[in-house]
Amino acid sequence: LVENHDEAVTKDFSDVPSYLMRDLFVAVGRVKDGKYDGSKDNYTSMRVSELRMKLAEIGLDVDGSREAMIEDLQKIAEDSN
């Protein structure tokens, strides 16, 4: 996507689910910026599989939307501070 961004902006993505586009943008941003460090405060940059692993480690439900998993992890982090 980064390499072919000129072509990508001419495409119609109206039939693509919004969660898929959001995950794509997160992945592209992670690679482009090199900012992902795996820290617990960086949940929005984590892959769904990483979010599920974090939830499983603390015994929480690993099902649900990406946003719900991030919210659960952020709430736990806030409660522990």
Rosetta silent file (secondary structure, phi, psi, omega in degrees, C-alpha in Angstrom):
SEQUENCE: LVENHDEAVTKDFSDVPSYLMRDLFVAVGRVKDGKYDGSKDNYTSMRVSELRMKLAEIGLDVDGSREAMIEDLQKIAEDSN
SCORE:     score description
SCORE:     0.000 S_00000001
   1 L     0.000  -43.777 -179.750    0.000    0.000    0.000 S_00000001
   2 L   -63.213  -43.854 -178.428    2.773    2.412    0.875 S_00000001
   3 L   -70.311  -29.068 -177.172    4.633    1.679   -2.327 S_00000001
   4 L  -113.785   33.515 -175.444    1.473    1.892   -4.483 S_00000001
   5 H   -61.485  -32.297  179.123   -0.322    4.708   -2.702 S_00000001
   6 H   -62.998  -40.168  178.040   -0.938    6.663   -5.929 S_00000001
   7 H   -73.763  -38.364 -176.921   -2.890    3.738   -7.372 S_00000001
   8 H   -62.851  -37.108 -177.695   -4.612    2.934   -4.080 S_00000001
   9 L   -70.231  -13.613  178.096   -6.184    6.380   -3.729 S_00000001
  10 L   -90.556   -7.820 -177.978   -7.981    5.921   -7.050 S_00000001
  11 L   -84.924  154.299  176.208   -9.722    2.708   -5.927 S_00000001
  12 L   -96.724  115.683 -179.020  -13.213    2.469   -4.441 S_00000001
  13 L  -108.874   22.605 -175.962  -13.092    0.858   -1.017 S_00000001
  14 L   -65.015  -22.695 -179.308  -16.729    1.471   -0.080 S_00000001
  15 L   -94.389    3.090  179.447  -17.446   -2.258    0.136 S_00000001
  16 L   -89.957  131.436  179.423  -14.521   -2.973    2.479 S_00000001
  17 L   -58.511  141.450 -176.347  -15.454   -3.297    6.171 S_00000001
  18 H   -61.773  -35.336 -179.811  -14.267   -0.325    8.226 S_00000001
  19 H   -63.527  -34.075  179.766  -12.480   -2.537   10.768 S_00000001
  20 H   -68.695  -41.481  178.410  -10.364   -4.001    7.975 S_00000001
  21 H   -65.407  -41.673  179.367   -9.375   -0.568    6.719 S_00000001
  22 H   -61.592  -45.317  178.368   -8.543    0.570   10.250 S_00000001
  23 H   -62.090  -37.846  178.137   -6.325   -2.484   10.798 S_00000001
  24 H   -64.069  -45.346  179.768   -4.633   -1.829    7.465 S_00000001
  25 H   -64.688  -37.709  177.442   -3.901    1.786    8.375 S_00000001
  26 H   -62.466  -45.711 -179.018   -2.533    0.728   11.761 S_00000001
  27 H   -63.738  -43.701  179.418   -0.216   -1.789   10.106 S_00000001
  28 H   -64.256  -43.796  179.211    0.989    0.690    7.503 S_00000001
  29 H   -63.238  -38.629  179.740    1.541    3.345   10.146 S_00000001
  30 H   -62.008  -43.840 -178.934    3.458    0.917   12.344 S_00000001
  31 H   -70.890  -44.178 -176.137    5.822    0.043    9.520 S_00000001
  32 H   -64.985  -47.518 -174.507    6.189    3.585    8.239 S_00000001
  33 H   -85.629  -23.489 -176.983    6.822    5.263   11.584 S_00000001
  34 L    62.796   27.137 -175.362    8.640    2.442   13.312 S_00000001
  35 L   -90.289  -15.683 -176.175    6.919    3.550   16.528 S_00000001
  36 L   -69.162  122.472 -179.585    5.498    0.228   17.672 S_00000001
  37 L  -120.478    1.372  178.116    7.422   -0.928   20.712 S_00000001
  38 L    78.344    6.371 -178.841    5.055   -3.541   22.145 S_00000001
  39 L   -71.675  158.267 -177.334    4.431   -1.595   25.319 S_00000001
  40 L   -66.496  -19.946 -179.390    1.155   -1.967   27.168 S_00000001
  41 L   -84.051   -0.285 -174.461    0.292    1.680   26.467 S_00000001
  42 L  -112.497   41.108 -175.198    0.346    1.111   22.722 S_00000001
  43 H   -60.586  -34.812 -177.028   -2.767   -1.074   22.372 S_00000001
  44 H   -67.130  -19.063  178.759   -4.078    0.747   19.297 S_00000001
  45 H   -95.294   -3.882 -176.967   -0.966   -0.282   17.372 S_00000001
  46 L   -82.762  150.934  173.827   -1.156   -3.938   18.368 S_00000001
  47 L   -73.520  158.498  179.406   -2.412   -6.700   16.120 S_00000001
  48 H   -58.143  -40.858  179.304   -5.604   -8.501   17.102 S_00000001
  49 H   -62.552  -36.456  177.737   -3.594  -11.628   17.902 S_00000001
  50 H   -68.676  -40.027  177.378   -1.385   -9.596   20.258 S_00000001
  51 H   -61.779  -44.509  178.951   -4.446   -8.091   21.942 S_00000001
  52 H   -61.865  -40.064  178.242   -5.901  -11.575   22.431 S_00000001
  53 H   -62.596  -44.273  178.823   -2.642  -12.811   23.927 S_00000001
  54 H   -60.561  -44.810  179.594   -2.568   -9.919   26.404 S_00000001
  55 H   -63.223  -42.957  179.792   -6.186  -10.579   27.397 S_00000001
  56 H   -63.292  -37.605 -179.841   -5.554  -14.301   27.798 S_00000001
  57 H   -60.150  -32.488 -178.311   -2.506  -13.612   30.001 S_00000001
  58 L  -103.143    8.064  173.254   -4.698  -11.766   32.503 S_00000001
  59 L    80.044   22.826  178.162   -7.615  -14.170   32.231 S_00000001
  60 L   -98.469  164.073  179.473  -10.053  -11.968   30.315 S_00000001
  61 L   -62.389  131.714 -178.083  -12.350  -12.897   27.431 S_00000001
  62 L   -98.396    3.240  177.876  -10.465  -12.921   24.131 S_00000001
  63 L   -93.778  159.293  178.101  -13.576  -12.649   21.947 S_00000001
  64 L   122.435  177.769 -178.819  -15.063   -9.414   20.718 S_00000001
  65 L   -73.847  161.826  177.269  -14.200   -6.540   18.475 S_00000001
  66 H   -57.230  -43.811 -179.193  -10.741   -5.022   18.297 S_00000001
  67 H   -62.597  -40.469  179.279  -12.098   -1.868   19.909 S_00000001
  68 H   -65.743  -40.070  178.792  -13.632   -3.828   22.801 S_00000001
  69 H   -64.841  -42.877  178.228  -10.361   -5.643   23.439 S_00000001
  70 H   -61.802  -44.510  179.758   -8.426   -2.353   23.450 S_00000001
  71 H   -60.040  -44.400  179.204  -10.978   -0.828   25.823 S_00000001
  72 H   -61.007  -45.144 -179.217  -10.691   -3.787   28.209 S_00000001
  73 H   -67.064  -39.367  178.084   -6.898   -3.610   28.246 S_00000001
  74 H   -65.025  -39.014  178.783   -6.874    0.165   28.734 S_00000001
  75 H   -63.816  -43.880  178.059   -9.315   -0.145   31.615 S_00000001
  76 H   -61.933  -42.717  179.716   -7.117   -2.767   33.306 S_00000001
  77 H   -63.190  -40.308  178.501   -4.046   -0.567   32.799 S_00000001
  78 H   -66.036  -42.393 -178.782   -5.830    2.451   34.303 S_00000001
  79 H   -65.553  -29.724 -178.784   -7.057    0.418   37.274 S_00000001
  80 H   -83.026  -10.540  179.876   -3.542   -0.839   37.989 S_00000001
  81 L   -92.930    0.000    0.000   -2.078    2.685   38.065 S_00000001
